């Protein structure tokens, strides 16, 4: 490694030396080089004057070099521009143009010396393109074509390398082999990587030995220790500091650092282990099946999926009594009960429990990596309630059984060692009617009340068994009692049959099919027998034929029936069942047949009232209900019409505040404008008179409204008020003497316009029409509200004249 560093240093010094020599030679060429005039071409030019002479360029520059980050106080010299046209007599002038000309770069117009005015940074701009030209100082005309050249900046190592991230995060599985890839870090250097070693980077570890290493050229981080040393359970997190250095890592290079946080991920390299070898539990004997007895725990140094484990019962005398499962949240083993316990039969159990990983990794663990533990379970004795021999009982009894008949019995015993005696009782919430009873000592159930299968075919009761010595210890059992059927109900017609027969019916014509029902439930099903009663068989008009399928047909015995002679026939039918004891009925098997007038096809045309009602299928009660509904609807309609016709009288005076605010509408048409009797002129009275005489007509006047006569104010009558007073007095007298006036106090108003009004009469009939011009200029003196009228009528010329 030391020899390699010495060789790299030698190469660097050689490159720098060659660059310095090249720079000097280029500058010298730039200063001294002029137009190359070859003698051969001059001779050829002199010999052949007829040929066109080609004008050669008097100068040629390609590029200049300038070192970046200049720190001197004076302008930095770049080089010298010279042309063959410059004879040194001061007649030519050098002109510079292009990137930064005049600001960054300046040229001496007489000598052609090129300088940089300030320090430049190659990382901002690596080169500048400029143009130079020689012009005549006096005329300003160019002496040669414009020439383009570049100024390149030589890079120096002024930028330290920087990593892409300040902090890297990576992970690698534990137990990894040496050289396992972890991650890669990268850094960037802003210096010119094409020149020297300013951007040549080298990576190294400054913190993280001896666990990890980094490749100097690529920045790839790898593990440096073997599987036994990279154990997550010993150490999980590592912080590695990587350093990068330019100048290929040589002395004097600039450096940068970054941090890499590396975590070891878990692998399944640890088997689960029980925390103790023996576990002990105790459980009461009355514990229900599938209940939890206890929990056992094994630990695994791994995490996540690698720490999942399974528990199994592999031995012991409780294999069929207990079971174990895994709680996936806590990875604990849950011991549960599979069968009921009985302290009197077995007082303890021993189990062998095994635990192993659910997902073993054969690279790190063998298939038999498991652990064993022993569980001892003690059964606790509990004072248990009595136990019935069955979980339920089904008993049967005939519905005609006598009271006191024994139906069956239940049996319960105390499972404890002392065998306490048991007494029995019935839960009366399940037998509210006290139909059944039970003997306290032996549990025999007997009948206390008669049964009826047609009412209840099943009875469900609960029998309670209680210890004599400890009444708190009770248990119950359901008892289902089925009531067996006995043929104790006669059959009857399935419905109320009411049919008709035509007057022109022929003998042997079928007029009705009847069927029967029986609430009994015989084992072989029903078999009904139909026949006519003896009273219907003598001189019978109708006959009955049994169809053999629990139905029968009614037929006519003769031809022709007289509706006027006999309109209704009653046929008594005897229905009996075929069981023992046989039951029959006649009173409920009477068939009503009406005689009706029919057409040729047998369709009914007319019957008596009873026949019509029966043919319509409506009973007397239904007809009465329909008539009541119709009557109620009619009453509602009449009441609504009466309310609509009633007139609503409005009070004469609606408001109680002021009589002047009320308008009484009589809906009477007046006699025109000349009829002064049809409207009220009292509203035109003088305001002062109205204020003095304003009274409330809708309430009882108080004494304060009528001061004593000596204090009443006496008004000096004027001519206008005297006219109005006379008019009002005349109207009052007419109203008082009117025999058609209402007998109650009412408000009478009279309209009177008066004399001397400026507007005179408002009536078009009483107004004087004049075609002459009138003066309306006084309207403009009435204010802004009459301005529109003043504009319309106050002008000298009117639109009406035209």
mmCIF file of N, CA, C and O in Angstrom, residues 715-786:
data_model
loop_
_atom_site.group_PDB
_atom_site.id
_atom_site.type_symbol
_atom_site.label_atom_id
_atom_site.label_comp_id
_atom_site.label_asym_id
_atom_site.label_seq_id
_atom_site.Cartn_x
_atom_site.Cartn_y
_atom_site.Cartn_z
ATOM 1 N N UNK A 715 -117.579 77.157 22.298
ATOM 2 C CA UNK A 715 -116.928 77.557 21.055
ATOM 3 C C UNK A 715 -117.728 78.697 20.427
ATOM 4 O O UNK A 715 -118.975 78.699 20.439
ATOM 5 N N UNK A 716 -117.033 79.613 19.882
ATOM 6 C CA UNK A 716 -117.703 80.707 19.174
ATOM 7 C C UNK A 716 -118.106 80.195 17.815
ATOM 8 O O UNK A 716 -117.237 79.806 17.020
ATOM 9 N N UNK A 717 -119.345 80.114 17.551
ATOM 10 C CA UNK A 717 -119.765 79.526 16.269
ATOM 11 C C UNK A 717 -119.352 80.416 15.128
ATOM 12 O O UNK A 717 -119.502 81.630 15.182
ATOM 13 N N UNK A 718 -118.823 79.769 14.146
ATOM 14 C CA UNK A 718 -118.490 80.475 12.910
ATOM 15 C C UNK A 718 -119.501 80.095 11.850
ATOM 16 O O UNK A 718 -120.325 79.195 12.046
ATOM 17 N N UNK A 719 -119.409 80.737 10.752
ATOM 18 C CA UNK A 719 -120.391 80.465 9.705
ATOM 19 C C UNK A 719 -120.234 79.061 9.136
ATOM 20 O O UNK A 719 -121.217 78.364 8.910
ATOM 21 N N UNK A 720 -118.953 78.649 8.976
ATOM 22 C CA UNK A 720 -118.708 77.301 8.410
ATOM 23 C C UNK A 720 -119.157 76.235 9.376
ATOM 24 O O UNK A 720 -119.828 75.276 9.022
ATOM 25 N N UNK A 721 -118.826 76.397 10.678
ATOM 26 C CA UNK A 721 -119.206 75.384 11.667
ATOM 27 C C UNK A 721 -120.726 75.367 11.856
ATOM 28 O O UNK A 721 -121.306 74.312 12.137
ATOM 29 N N UNK A 722 -121.356 76.477 11.717
ATOM 30 C CA UNK A 722 -122.825 76.495 11.872
ATOM 31 C C UNK A 722 -123.486 75.699 10.774
ATOM 32 O O UNK A 722 -124.456 74.965 11.009
ATOM 33 N N UNK A 723 -122.978 75.774 9.557
ATOM 34 C CA UNK A 723 -123.552 74.988 8.456
ATOM 35 C C UNK A 723 -123.398 73.497 8.715
ATOM 36 O O UNK A 723 -124.328 72.702 8.516
ATOM 37 N N UNK A 724 -122.219 73.129 9.174
ATOM 38 C CA UNK A 724 -121.969 71.701 9.434
ATOM 39 C C UNK A 724 -122.827 71.226 10.573
ATOM 40 O O UNK A 724 -123.407 70.132 10.546
ATOM 41 N N UNK A 725 -122.974 72.092 11.630
ATOM 42 C CA UNK A 725 -123.756 71.680 12.807
ATOM 43 C C UNK A 725 -125.217 71.495 12.423
ATOM 44 O O UNK A 725 -125.878 70.541 12.848
ATOM 45 N N UNK A 726 -125.689 72.376 11.609
ATOM 46 C CA UNK A 726 -127.073 72.227 11.178
ATOM 47 C C UNK A 726 -127.271 70.959 10.351
ATOM 48 O O UNK A 726 -128.270 70.254 10.489
ATOM 49 N N UNK A 727 -126.290 70.679 9.526
ATOM 50 C CA UNK A 727 -126.389 69.459 8.707
ATOM 51 C C UNK A 727 -126.388 68.207 9.585
ATOM 52 O O UNK A 727 -127.187 67.289 9.399
ATOM 53 N N UNK A 728 -125.499 68.192 10.577
ATOM 54 C CA UNK A 728 -125.377 67.017 11.451
ATOM 55 C C UNK A 728 -126.648 66.865 12.277
ATOM 56 O O UNK A 728 -127.167 65.754 12.454
ATOM 57 N N UNK A 729 -127.151 67.960 12.820
ATOM 58 C CA UNK A 729 -128.377 67.873 13.642
ATOM 59 C C UNK A 729 -129.545 67.333 12.836
ATOM 60 O O UNK A 729 -130.339 66.517 13.320
ATOM 61 N N UNK A 730 -129.623 67.777 11.591
ATOM 62 C CA UNK A 730 -130.712 67.282 10.749
ATOM 63 C C UNK A 730 -130.582 65.782 10.517
ATOM 64 O O UNK A 730 -131.566 65.043 10.578
ATOM 65 N N UNK A 731 -129.348 65.326 10.283
ATOM 66 C CA UNK A 731 -129.135 63.893 10.042
ATOM 67 C C UNK A 731 -129.396 63.081 11.301
ATOM 68 O O UNK A 731 -129.906 61.956 11.235
ATOM 69 N N UNK A 732 -129.041 63.636 12.446
ATOM 70 C CA UNK A 732 -129.279 62.914 13.703
ATOM 71 C C UNK A 732 -130.757 62.739 13.945
ATOM 72 O O UNK A 732 -131.236 61.677 14.358
ATOM 73 N N UNK A 733 -131.522 63.802 13.692
ATOM 74 C CA UNK A 733 -132.960 63.702 13.885
ATOM 75 C C UNK A 733 -133.583 62.687 12.929
ATOM 76 O O UNK A 733 -134.454 61.903 13.298
ATOM 77 N N UNK A 734 -133.088 62.673 11.686
ATOM 78 C CA UNK A 734 -133.607 61.688 10.740
ATOM 79 C C UNK A 734 -133.271 60.267 11.172
ATOM 80 O O UNK A 734 -134.076 59.342 11.040
ATOM 81 N N UNK A 735 -132.073 60.103 11.688
ATOM 82 C CA UNK A 735 -131.658 58.764 12.116
ATOM 83 C C UNK A 735 -132.424 58.310 13.344
ATOM 84 O O UNK A 735 -132.802 57.135 13.468
ATOM 85 N N UNK A 736 -132.677 59.273 14.274
ATOM 86 C CA UNK A 736 -133.426 58.893 15.480
ATOM 87 C C UNK A 736 -134.864 58.556 15.151
ATOM 88 O O UNK A 736 -135.495 57.708 15.792
ATOM 89 N N UNK A 737 -135.435 59.241 14.153
ATOM 90 C CA UNK A 737 -136.817 58.976 13.812
ATOM 91 C C UNK A 737 -136.999 57.880 12.788
ATOM 92 O O UNK A 737 -138.124 57.619 12.354
ATOM 93 N N UNK A 738 -135.957 57.261 12.367
ATOM 94 C CA UNK A 738 -136.027 56.188 11.359
ATOM 95 C C UNK A 738 -136.493 54.909 12.037
ATOM 96 O O UNK A 738 -135.809 54.382 12.939
ATOM 97 N N UNK A 739 -137.650 54.362 11.657
ATOM 98 C CA UNK A 739 -138.124 53.129 12.308
ATOM 99 C C UNK A 739 -137.307 51.904 11.928
ATOM 100 O O UNK A 739 -137.373 50.872 12.603
ATOM 101 N N UNK A 740 -136.517 51.983 10.856
ATOM 102 C CA UNK A 740 -135.700 50.814 10.436
ATOM 103 C C UNK A 740 -134.315 50.821 11.072
ATOM 104 O O UNK A 740 -133.498 49.964 10.763
ATOM 105 N N UNK A 741 -134.032 51.811 11.946
ATOM 106 C CA UNK A 741 -132.706 51.855 12.587
ATOM 107 C C UNK A 741 -132.543 50.684 13.548
ATOM 108 O O UNK A 741 -133.529 50.230 14.140
ATOM 109 N N UNK A 742 -131.348 50.154 13.719
ATOM 110 C CA UNK A 742 -131.134 49.014 14.635
ATOM 111 C C UNK A 742 -131.404 49.421 16.074
ATOM 112 O O UNK A 742 -131.230 50.583 16.453
ATOM 113 N N UNK A 743 -131.843 48.479 16.905
ATOM 114 C CA UNK A 743 -132.191 48.798 18.305
ATOM 115 C C UNK A 743 -130.981 48.948 19.207
ATOM 116 O O UNK A 743 -131.151 49.051 20.412
ATOM 117 N N UNK A 744 -129.792 48.888 18.679
ATOM 118 C CA UNK A 744 -128.598 49.011 19.514
ATOM 119 C C UNK A 744 -127.813 50.228 19.066
ATOM 120 O O UNK A 744 -128.038 50.778 17.992
ATOM 121 N N UNK A 745 -126.869 50.662 19.935
ATOM 122 C CA UNK A 745 -126.061 51.832 19.604
ATOM 123 C C UNK A 745 -125.171 51.506 18.412
ATOM 124 O O UNK A 745 -124.485 50.475 18.394
ATOM 125 N N UNK A 746 -125.160 52.384 17.460
ATOM 126 C CA UNK A 746 -124.327 52.171 16.273
ATOM 127 C C UNK A 746 -123.696 53.501 15.895
ATOM 128 O O UNK A 746 -124.149 54.569 16.314
ATOM 129 N N UNK A 747 -122.666 53.402 15.097
ATOM 130 C CA UNK A 747 -121.926 54.579 14.661
ATOM 131 C C UNK A 747 -122.463 55.015 13.304
ATOM 132 O O UNK A 747 -122.426 54.257 12.340
ATOM 133 N N UNK A 748 -122.964 56.262 13.239
ATOM 134 C CA UNK A 748 -123.479 56.831 11.995
ATOM 135 C C UNK A 748 -122.576 57.966 11.576
ATOM 136 O O UNK A 748 -122.295 58.871 12.364
ATOM 137 N N UNK A 749 -122.092 57.901 10.364
ATOM 138 C CA UNK A 749 -121.192 58.938 9.849
ATOM 139 C C UNK A 749 -121.883 59.668 8.701
ATOM 140 O O UNK A 749 -122.691 59.076 7.958
ATOM 141 N N UNK A 750 -121.569 60.969 8.550
ATOM 142 C CA UNK A 750 -122.170 61.789 7.522
ATOM 143 C C UNK A 750 -121.072 62.558 6.820
ATOM 144 O O UNK A 750 -120.125 63.035 7.458
ATOM 145 N N UNK A 751 -121.164 62.658 5.499
ATOM 146 C CA UNK A 751 -120.148 63.333 4.694
ATOM 147 C C UNK A 751 -120.662 64.695 4.269
ATOM 148 O O UNK A 751 -121.786 64.817 3.753
ATOM 149 N N UNK A 752 -119.858 65.722 4.522
ATOM 150 C CA UNK A 752 -120.234 67.084 4.154
ATOM 151 C C UNK A 752 -118.981 67.799 3.725
ATOM 152 O O UNK A 752 -118.003 67.862 4.491
ATOM 153 N N UNK A 753 -118.985 68.329 2.531
ATOM 154 C CA UNK A 753 -117.767 68.939 2.013
ATOM 155 C C UNK A 753 -117.588 70.350 2.517
ATOM 156 O O UNK A 753 -116.464 70.775 2.760
ATOM 157 N N UNK A 754 -118.622 71.117 2.690
ATOM 158 C CA UNK A 754 -118.481 72.495 3.152
ATOM 159 C C UNK A 754 -118.342 73.483 2.009
ATOM 160 O O UNK A 754 -118.369 73.122 0.841
ATOM 161 N N UNK A 755 -118.184 74.726 2.379
ATOM 162 C CA UNK A 755 -118.058 75.799 1.395
ATOM 163 C C UNK A 755 -116.685 76.437 1.461
ATOM 164 O O UNK A 755 -115.982 76.346 2.463
ATOM 165 N N UNK A 756 -116.349 77.152 0.416
ATOM 166 C CA UNK A 756 -115.104 77.917 0.400
ATOM 167 C C UNK A 756 -113.869 77.084 0.116
ATOM 168 O O UNK A 756 -112.773 77.530 0.383
ATOM 169 N N UNK A 757 -114.001 75.833 -0.388
ATOM 170 C CA UNK A 757 -112.833 75.008 -0.705
ATOM 171 C C UNK A 757 -112.143 75.536 -1.951
ATOM 172 O O UNK A 757 -112.798 75.961 -2.912
ATOM 173 N N UNK A 758 -110.817 75.536 -1.932
ATOM 174 C CA UNK A 758 -110.053 76.015 -3.080
ATOM 175 C C UNK A 758 -110.295 75.132 -4.291
ATOM 176 O O UNK A 758 -110.413 75.576 -5.423
ATOM 177 N N UNK A 759 -110.381 73.806 -4.019
ATOM 178 C CA UNK A 759 -110.580 72.861 -5.126
ATOM 179 C C UNK A 759 -112.015 72.815 -5.584
ATOM 180 O O UNK A 759 -112.327 72.183 -6.590
ATOM 181 N N UNK A 760 -112.918 73.519 -4.849
ATOM 182 C CA UNK A 760 -114.345 73.489 -5.126
ATOM 183 C C UNK A 760 -114.826 72.047 -5.143
ATOM 184 O O UNK A 760 -114.283 71.182 -4.466
ATOM 185 N N UNK A 761 -115.815 71.734 -5.930
ATOM 186 C CA UNK A 761 -116.391 70.391 -5.956
ATOM 187 C C UNK A 761 -115.476 69.459 -6.742
ATOM 188 O O UNK A 761 -114.950 69.818 -7.798
ATOM 189 N N UNK A 762 -115.303 68.252 -6.179
ATOM 190 C CA UNK A 762 -114.498 67.231 -6.849
ATOM 191 C C UNK A 762 -115.307 66.453 -7.872
ATOM 192 O O UNK A 762 -114.772 65.613 -8.582
ATOM 193 N N UNK A 763 -116.578 66.668 -7.919
ATOM 194 C CA UNK A 763 -117.435 65.925 -8.842
ATOM 195 C C UNK A 763 -117.340 66.540 -10.218
ATOM 196 O O UNK A 763 -117.348 67.764 -10.383
ATOM 197 N N UNK A 764 -117.260 65.663 -11.225
ATOM 198 C CA UNK A 764 -117.224 66.147 -12.603
ATOM 199 C C UNK A 764 -118.574 66.694 -13.045
ATOM 200 O O UNK A 764 -118.662 67.488 -13.964
ATOM 201 N N UNK A 765 -119.665 66.282 -12.342
ATOM 202 C CA UNK A 765 -120.991 66.762 -12.706
ATOM 203 C C UNK A 765 -121.219 68.187 -12.217
ATOM 204 O O UNK A 765 -121.901 68.981 -12.863
ATOM 205 N N UNK A 766 -120.672 68.481 -11.042
ATOM 206 C CA UNK A 766 -120.897 69.798 -10.467
ATOM 207 C C UNK A 766 -119.832 70.787 -10.814
ATOM 208 O O UNK A 766 -119.908 71.946 -10.410
ATOM 209 N N UNK A 767 -118.789 70.408 -11.491
ATOM 210 C CA UNK A 767 -117.688 71.308 -11.809
ATOM 211 C C UNK A 767 -118.003 72.047 -13.100
ATOM 212 O O UNK A 767 -118.644 71.522 -14.012
ATOM 213 N N UNK A 768 -117.493 73.235 -13.123
ATOM 214 C CA UNK A 768 -117.704 74.056 -14.314
ATOM 215 C C UNK A 768 -116.559 73.794 -15.274
ATOM 216 O O UNK A 768 -115.393 73.862 -14.896
ATOM 217 N N UNK A 769 -116.913 73.497 -16.492
ATOM 218 C CA UNK A 769 -115.885 73.243 -17.501
ATOM 219 C C UNK A 769 -115.603 74.523 -18.251
ATOM 220 O O UNK A 769 -116.515 75.273 -18.588
ATOM 221 N N UNK A 770 -114.335 74.762 -18.512
ATOM 222 C CA UNK A 770 -113.923 75.982 -19.212
ATOM 223 C C UNK A 770 -112.832 75.623 -20.169
ATOM 224 O O UNK A 770 -111.921 74.866 -19.832
ATOM 225 N N UNK A 771 -112.937 76.154 -21.332
ATOM 226 C CA UNK A 771 -111.923 75.898 -22.340
ATOM 227 C C UNK A 771 -110.831 76.957 -22.304
ATOM 228 O O UNK A 771 -109.855 76.862 -23.016
ATOM 229 N N UNK A 772 -110.977 77.982 -21.455
ATOM 230 C CA UNK A 772 -109.972 79.021 -21.399
ATOM 231 C C UNK A 772 -108.745 78.605 -20.623
ATOM 232 O O UNK A 772 -108.730 77.619 -19.899
ATOM 233 N N UNK A 773 -107.698 79.380 -20.784
ATOM 234 C CA UNK A 773 -106.450 79.078 -20.098
ATOM 235 C C UNK A 773 -106.576 79.471 -18.632
ATOM 236 O O UNK A 773 -107.225 80.454 -18.287
ATOM 237 N N UNK A 774 -105.940 78.675 -17.794
ATOM 238 C CA UNK A 774 -105.930 78.911 -16.344
ATOM 239 C C UNK A 774 -104.496 79.017 -15.873
ATOM 240 O O UNK A 774 -103.572 78.452 -16.461
ATOM 241 N N UNK A 775 -104.314 79.691 -14.739
ATOM 242 C CA UNK A 775 -102.966 79.892 -14.179
ATOM 243 C C UNK A 775 -102.710 78.843 -13.112
ATOM 244 O O UNK A 775 -103.388 78.814 -12.080
ATOM 245 N N UNK A 776 -101.755 77.940 -13.411
ATOM 246 C CA UNK A 776 -101.372 76.880 -12.459
ATOM 247 C C UNK A 776 -99.990 77.114 -11.871
ATOM 248 O O UNK A 776 -99.365 76.182 -11.366
ATOM 249 N N UNK A 777 -99.514 78.358 -11.940
ATOM 250 C CA UNK A 777 -98.171 78.593 -11.420
ATOM 251 C C UNK A 777 -98.091 78.425 -9.903
ATOM 252 O O UNK A 777 -97.018 78.233 -9.348
ATOM 253 N N UNK A 778 -99.250 78.546 -9.237
ATOM 254 C CA UNK A 778 -99.201 78.411 -7.769
ATOM 255 C C UNK A 778 -98.855 76.982 -7.351
ATOM 256 O O UNK A 778 -98.489 76.732 -6.185
ATOM 257 N N UNK A 779 -98.949 75.981 -8.259
ATOM 258 C CA UNK A 779 -98.597 74.600 -7.891
ATOM 259 C C UNK A 779 -97.121 74.466 -7.538
ATOM 260 O O UNK A 779 -96.737 73.612 -6.723
ATOM 261 N N UNK A 780 -96.277 75.310 -8.171
ATOM 262 C CA UNK A 780 -94.832 75.219 -7.896
ATOM 263 C C UNK A 780 -94.501 75.696 -6.498
ATOM 264 O O UNK A 780 -93.413 75.434 -5.999
ATOM 265 N N UNK A 781 -95.459 76.448 -5.847
ATOM 266 C CA UNK A 781 -95.197 76.938 -4.498
ATOM 267 C C UNK A 781 -95.608 75.936 -3.421
ATOM 268 O O UNK A 781 -95.403 76.181 -2.251
ATOM 269 N N UNK A 782 -96.197 74.809 -3.833
ATOM 270 C CA UNK A 782 -96.676 73.818 -2.857
ATOM 271 C C UNK A 782 -95.607 72.804 -2.465
ATOM 272 O O UNK A 782 -95.871 71.897 -1.701
ATOM 273 N N UNK A 783 -94.438 72.912 -2.997
ATOM 274 C CA UNK A 783 -93.360 72.005 -2.598
ATOM 275 C C UNK A 783 -93.021 70.977 -3.665
ATOM 276 O O UNK A 783 -93.616 70.944 -4.759
ATOM 277 N N UNK A 784 -92.038 70.093 -3.341
ATOM 278 C CA UNK A 784 -91.552 69.120 -4.346
ATOM 279 C C UNK A 784 -92.591 68.080 -4.719
ATOM 280 O O UNK A 784 -92.519 67.487 -5.794
ATOM 281 N N UNK A 785 -93.594 67.814 -3.861
ATOM 282 C CA UNK A 785 -94.576 66.789 -4.199
ATOM 283 C C UNK A 785 -95.474 67.204 -5.365
ATOM 284 O O UNK A 785 -96.042 66.364 -6.056
ATOM 285 N N UNK A 786 -95.641 68.527 -5.574
ATOM 286 C CA UNK A 786 -96.488 69.018 -6.653
ATOM 287 C C UNK A 786 -95.675 69.539 -7.832
ATOM 288 O O UNK A 786 -96.198 70.224 -8.715
#
